[in-house]
Short mmCIF file of C-alpha atoms in Angstrom, two decimals:
data_model
loop_
_atom_site.label_atom_id
_atom_site.label_comp_id
_atom_site.label_asym_id
_atom_site.label_seq_id
_atom_site.Cartn_x
_atom_site.Cartn_y
_atom_site.Cartn_z
CA MET A 21 9.01 27.49 -10.47
CA THR A 22 8.86 24.30 -8.50
CA GLU A 23 6.44 22.81 -10.78
CA LYS A 24 8.36 23.72 -13.90
CA LYS A 25 11.59 22.09 -12.30
CA LYS A 26 9.42 18.84 -11.95
CA GLU A 27 8.20 18.94 -15.51
CA LEU A 28 11.79 19.35 -16.70
CA LEU A 29 13.02 16.44 -14.60
CA PHE A 30 10.22 14.14 -16.03
CA ASP A 31 11.20 15.15 -19.63
CA GLN A 32 14.61 13.61 -18.78
CA PHE A 33 13.11 10.12 -18.92
CA PRO A 34 11.12 8.38 -21.65
CA PRO A 35 7.37 7.38 -20.92
CA VAL A 36 6.96 3.88 -19.90
CA SER A 37 3.95 2.07 -21.31
CA THR A 38 1.66 -0.42 -19.40
CA GLU A 39 2.96 -3.24 -21.32
CA GLU A 40 6.48 -2.38 -20.48
CA TRP A 41 5.68 -2.33 -16.65
CA LYS A 42 3.87 -5.61 -16.86
CA ALA A 43 6.75 -7.23 -18.89
CA LYS A 44 9.10 -6.29 -16.13
CA VAL A 45 6.95 -7.58 -13.49
CA GLU A 46 6.48 -10.78 -15.14
CA ALA A 47 10.31 -11.20 -15.51
CA ASP A 48 10.74 -10.71 -11.87
CA LEU A 49 7.90 -13.20 -11.08
CA LYS A 50 10.24 -15.73 -13.03
CA GLY A 51 7.30 -17.54 -14.67
CA ALA A 52 4.55 -17.28 -12.27
CA PRO A 53 1.37 -16.17 -13.42
CA PHE A 54 0.78 -12.54 -13.18
CA ASP A 55 -3.01 -12.70 -12.64
CA LYS A 56 -2.66 -15.49 -10.12
CA LYS A 57 0.07 -13.95 -8.38
CA LEU A 58 -0.71 -10.18 -7.96
CA VAL A 59 -4.40 -9.46 -9.09
CA TRP A 60 -6.83 -9.70 -5.95
CA ARG A 61 -10.27 -10.88 -6.55
CA THR A 62 -12.79 -9.18 -3.98
CA ASN A 63 -15.88 -11.08 -2.57
CA GLU A 64 -17.99 -8.83 -4.62
CA GLY A 65 -16.36 -10.37 -7.83
CA PHE A 66 -14.14 -7.35 -8.68
CA ASN A 67 -10.53 -7.90 -9.80
CA VAL A 68 -8.07 -5.37 -8.03
CA GLN A 69 -4.96 -4.70 -10.20
CA PRO A 70 -1.62 -4.45 -8.50
CA MET A 71 -0.89 -1.08 -10.26
CA TYR A 72 -3.16 1.54 -11.91
CA ARG A 73 -2.21 4.17 -14.34
CA ALA A 74 -3.85 7.54 -15.75
CA GLU A 75 -5.36 5.52 -18.67
CA ASP A 76 -7.26 3.48 -16.14
CA ILE A 77 -9.34 6.44 -15.04
CA ALA A 78 -9.54 8.51 -18.11
CA ASP A 79 -13.34 7.56 -18.83
CA LEU A 80 -14.51 7.73 -15.30
CA LYS A 81 -16.92 10.56 -14.45
CA THR A 82 -16.13 10.60 -10.89
CA THR A 83 -12.75 11.99 -11.37
CA ASP A 84 -14.57 15.44 -11.97
CA SER A 85 -16.20 15.40 -8.50
CA LEU A 86 -14.97 16.15 -5.13
CA PRO A 87 -15.57 14.67 -1.72
CA GLY A 88 -18.97 16.07 -0.35
CA GLU A 89 -20.37 16.90 -3.87
CA TYR A 90 -23.18 14.97 -5.50
CA PRO A 91 -23.51 12.20 -6.34
CA PHE A 92 -21.26 11.58 -3.48
CA VAL A 93 -19.23 8.88 -5.03
CA ARG A 94 -16.25 10.19 -2.98
CA GLY A 95 -17.93 10.18 0.34
CA THR A 96 -20.31 12.77 1.89
CA ARG A 97 -17.79 14.64 4.01
CA THR A 98 -15.31 17.39 2.88
CA ASP A 99 -12.81 16.88 5.87
CA ASN A 100 -10.52 13.95 6.90
CA ASP A 101 -11.17 14.12 10.55
CA TRP A 102 -11.03 10.63 11.86
CA LEU A 103 -11.77 9.42 15.37
CA THR A 104 -9.69 6.72 17.33
CA ARG A 105 -12.26 4.56 18.93
CA GLN A 106 -11.73 2.09 21.90
CA GLU A 107 -14.30 -0.58 22.89
CA ILE A 108 -14.44 -0.78 26.65
CA ILE A 109 -14.92 -4.50 27.96
CA ALA A 110 -15.24 -4.57 31.81
CA GLY A 111 -17.12 -6.52 34.58
CA SER A 112 -18.53 -3.40 36.04
CA ALA A 113 -19.55 0.32 35.26
CA LYS A 114 -16.84 1.59 37.61
CA GLU A 115 -14.15 -0.84 36.14
CA ALA A 116 -15.34 0.47 32.56
CA ASN A 117 -14.97 4.05 33.70
CA GLU A 118 -11.36 3.22 34.98
CA LYS A 119 -10.28 1.72 31.68
CA ALA A 120 -12.05 4.71 29.76
CA LEU A 121 -10.15 7.29 31.68
CA ASP A 122 -6.94 5.51 31.07
CA VAL A 123 -7.24 5.06 27.33
CA LEU A 124 -8.23 8.68 26.97
CA THR A 125 -4.72 9.63 27.92
CA LYS A 126 -3.41 7.54 25.05
CA GLY A 127 -4.86 9.20 22.02
CA VAL A 128 -8.42 7.80 22.18
CA ASN A 129 -11.24 10.20 21.28
CA SER A 130 -14.11 7.78 20.78
CA LEU A 131 -15.59 5.23 23.23
CA GLY A 132 -17.67 2.17 23.02
CA PHE A 133 -19.52 1.00 26.16
CA LYS A 134 -21.84 -2.15 26.81
CA ILE A 135 -24.73 -1.29 28.78
CA LYS A 136 -26.12 -3.89 31.06
CA ASP A 137 -28.86 -2.41 33.50
CA ALA A 138 -29.74 0.82 31.48
CA THR A 139 -30.06 2.75 34.80
CA PRO A 140 -29.13 6.34 35.51
CA GLU A 141 -26.68 5.25 38.08
CA GLU A 142 -25.02 2.97 35.58
CA LEU A 143 -24.54 5.85 33.17
CA SER A 144 -23.39 8.31 35.85
CA THR A 145 -20.66 5.73 36.87
CA LEU A 146 -19.57 5.25 33.44
CA LEU A 147 -19.20 8.72 32.34
CA ASN A 148 -17.87 10.00 35.70
CA GLY A 149 -14.77 12.22 34.89
CA ILE A 150 -15.21 12.01 31.13
CA ASP A 151 -15.40 15.22 29.16
CA VAL A 152 -18.70 14.58 26.97
CA GLU A 153 -17.94 17.67 24.86
CA LYS A 154 -14.50 16.19 23.62
CA VAL A 155 -15.16 12.42 23.63
CA GLU A 156 -17.52 10.69 21.05
CA LEU A 157 -19.58 8.25 23.16
CA ASN A 158 -21.20 5.21 21.75
CA PHE A 159 -23.46 2.53 23.61
CA SER A 160 -24.66 -0.80 22.82
CA CYS A 161 -27.17 -2.77 24.88
CA CYS A 162 -29.91 -5.56 24.59
CA VAL A 163 -32.53 -4.38 21.82
CA LYS A 164 -35.28 -4.68 24.56
CA LYS A 165 -33.64 -2.16 26.71
CA ALA A 166 -32.66 0.30 23.88
CA LEU A 167 -35.76 2.49 24.40
CA LEU A 168 -35.20 2.72 28.24
CA PHE A 169 -31.47 3.62 27.79
CA ALA A 170 -32.21 6.18 25.17
CA SER A 171 -34.60 7.93 27.80
CA VAL A 172 -31.93 7.62 30.50
CA LEU A 173 -28.95 9.10 28.20
CA VAL A 174 -31.44 11.85 27.13
CA ASP A 175 -32.28 12.69 30.85
CA TYR A 176 -28.43 12.84 31.61
CA LEU A 177 -27.70 15.05 28.90
CA LYS A 178 -30.45 17.35 29.60
CA ALA A 179 -29.53 17.52 33.49
CA ASN A 180 -25.93 18.34 32.48
CA GLY A 181 -26.80 20.92 29.81
CA LEU A 182 -25.11 18.76 27.07
CA GLU A 183 -27.92 18.31 24.40
CA ALA A 184 -26.17 20.34 21.94
CA LYS A 185 -22.62 19.10 22.71
CA PHE A 186 -23.03 15.28 22.83
CA ARG A 187 -21.65 13.16 19.86
CA GLY A 188 -22.24 9.52 19.84
CA SER A 189 -24.72 6.61 19.32
CA ILE A 190 -26.86 3.89 20.46
CA ASP A 191 -26.39 0.77 18.53
CA PHE A 192 -30.12 -0.17 17.95
CA ASN A 193 -29.41 -3.32 15.76
CA PRO A 194 -32.56 -5.73 16.05
CA TYR A 195 -31.80 -8.09 13.29
CA LYS A 196 -28.15 -8.78 14.68
CA ARG A 197 -29.36 -11.84 16.74
CA ALA A 198 -31.96 -13.00 14.40
CA LEU A 199 -29.42 -13.14 11.44
CA LYS A 200 -26.80 -14.86 13.65
CA HIS A 201 -28.98 -17.34 15.43
CA GLY A 202 -31.92 -17.63 13.13
CA VAL A 203 -34.59 -16.56 15.59
CA GLU A 204 -37.13 -14.00 15.23
CA PHE A 205 -37.21 -10.58 17.13
CA PRO A 206 -40.45 -10.65 19.46
CA GLY A 207 -42.50 -7.29 18.78
CA ASP A 208 -42.56 -4.79 16.38
CA VAL A 209 -39.03 -3.70 15.47
CA CYS A 210 -40.09 -0.41 13.58
CA ALA A 211 -42.28 0.59 16.15
CA LEU A 212 -39.71 0.39 18.73
CA ALA A 213 -37.42 2.35 16.60
CA VAL A 214 -39.66 5.12 16.04
CA LYS A 215 -40.32 5.42 19.79
CA MET A 216 -36.60 5.65 20.33
CA LEU A 217 -36.57 8.62 17.78
CA ASP A 218 -39.65 10.16 19.36
CA ALA A 219 -37.94 9.84 22.75
CA VAL A 220 -34.97 11.79 21.54
CA LYS A 221 -37.11 14.39 19.95
CA CYS A 222 -39.65 14.90 22.63
CA ARG A 223 -37.65 14.55 25.90
CA CYS A 224 -35.30 17.40 25.15
CA LEU A 225 -36.47 18.98 21.93
CA TYR A 226 -33.55 17.52 19.92
CA ILE A 227 -30.10 16.18 20.10
CA PRO A 228 -28.20 16.86 16.90
CA GLY A 229 -25.15 14.70 17.61
CA ILE A 230 -26.91 11.41 18.51
CA ARG A 231 -27.31 8.34 16.21
CA LEU A 232 -29.79 5.66 17.12
CA CYS A 233 -30.14 3.14 14.52
CA SER A 234 -27.53 0.89 13.14
CA CYS A 235 -27.63 -0.32 9.45
CA MET A 236 -25.89 -3.79 10.32
CA GLY A 237 -23.33 -3.60 7.29
CA ARG A 238 -20.46 -4.56 9.12
CA PHE A 239 -22.19 -7.60 11.07
CA VAL A 240 -24.17 -8.90 8.04
CA ALA A 241 -20.82 -8.88 5.90
CA HIS A 242 -18.74 -10.70 8.40
CA HIS A 243 -20.62 -12.70 10.87
CA VAL A 244 -23.47 -14.33 8.72
CA ASP A 245 -22.94 -18.11 8.57
CA ARG A 246 -20.10 -18.62 6.15
CA CYS A 247 -21.10 -22.03 5.14
CA ARG A 248 -23.99 -20.65 3.08
CA CYS A 249 -23.60 -19.63 -0.36
CA ARG A 250 -22.73 -15.93 -1.11
CA CYS A 251 -26.26 -15.09 -2.26
CA SER A 252 -27.88 -16.56 0.82
CA GLY A 253 -25.25 -15.05 3.18
CA CYS A 254 -25.25 -11.73 1.97
CA CYS A 255 -27.85 -10.80 -0.48
CA ILE A 256 -30.95 -12.05 1.57
CA PRO A 257 -29.85 -10.36 4.73
CA TYR A 258 -29.13 -7.10 2.95
CA LYS A 259 -32.63 -7.43 1.53
CA ILE A 260 -34.10 -7.90 5.09
CA GLN A 261 -32.27 -4.84 6.04
CA TYR A 262 -33.57 -2.74 2.99
CA GLY A 263 -36.97 -3.82 3.99
CA TYR A 264 -36.50 -2.90 7.69
CA LEU A 265 -35.05 0.54 6.68
CA LYS A 266 -37.81 1.21 4.27
CA GLN A 267 -40.37 0.48 6.99
CA LEU A 268 -38.44 2.54 9.42
CA PHE A 269 -38.14 5.52 7.26
CA HIS A 270 -41.82 5.28 6.58
CA GLY A 271 -42.63 5.56 10.38
CA ALA A 272 -39.77 7.98 11.10
CA CYS A 273 -41.24 10.50 8.53
CA GLN A 274 -43.98 11.39 11.30
CA ILE A 275 -41.07 12.62 13.23
CA PRO A 276 -39.34 15.38 11.12
CA CYS A 277 -36.59 16.35 13.89
CA GLY A 278 -36.01 12.61 14.78
CA THR A 279 -35.02 11.38 11.24
CA HIS A 280 -31.64 13.03 11.53
CA ALA A 281 -30.73 10.50 14.22
CA LEU A 282 -30.80 7.62 11.51
CA GLY A 283 -27.55 6.33 10.57
CA SER A 284 -23.98 7.71 10.95
CA ASP A 285 -21.59 9.68 8.98
CA ARG A 286 -18.67 9.80 11.31
CA LYS A 287 -15.40 8.19 10.34
CA THR A 288 -13.70 6.15 12.91
CA ILE A 289 -10.37 4.13 13.45
CA TRP A 290 -11.08 1.09 15.66
CA ARG A 291 -8.37 0.24 18.08
CA GLY A 292 -7.98 -3.30 19.06
#
């Protein structure tokens, strides 16, 4: 009955074409160019119109698919469960823990910690009083300490019976410094990444909720030298990233259980 009433309501108004809408908008612009004032051009070269109508998506095949369905053009997940993440910036593990406990009372359910020493004592202090089952925990640290911290984290989860309940990540991003400062990473990046995956698999069978390897998309897109031309600033780093991931997956295929720890599909809202 409600839908029928809506249809009757629409019947009382004549249809309006795109040309009529645009003419009205141009009149309100008082002579200002429509495309210059209202059409936004993205860094990728796409023009984003200020309005879209049914005719604009009439020939799109994606309108017949749903989120979570192949070819995943509308995302890989079927839910809309977002996390609210807060990066914890502090001078010590104790101070970081106090800040984390405070923001957890204000709607935050995902935390980001900066690891300095990668010791069991530091991790225990950071997580003191935090319910690991209810909060997503994400860690970043020096690339050279990532393997050590992965082992420390796994030992902590195993000792507290949290292997199956943990959700979070270790931001292993070996090319971040290289791309930002133009230096090479000393050592075999892929071998280190595979060792991290192996540490998670072998030290406590398997932790389904952990993600280990960052794909660097946000970093590459926003922090590469803006003075370079677009192809040098974005395409080349992404090519490097692709080569790295290709090698990494080739090495990780030796670890069937560990490959699930690559990447992340969790949706997060970042708090400033």
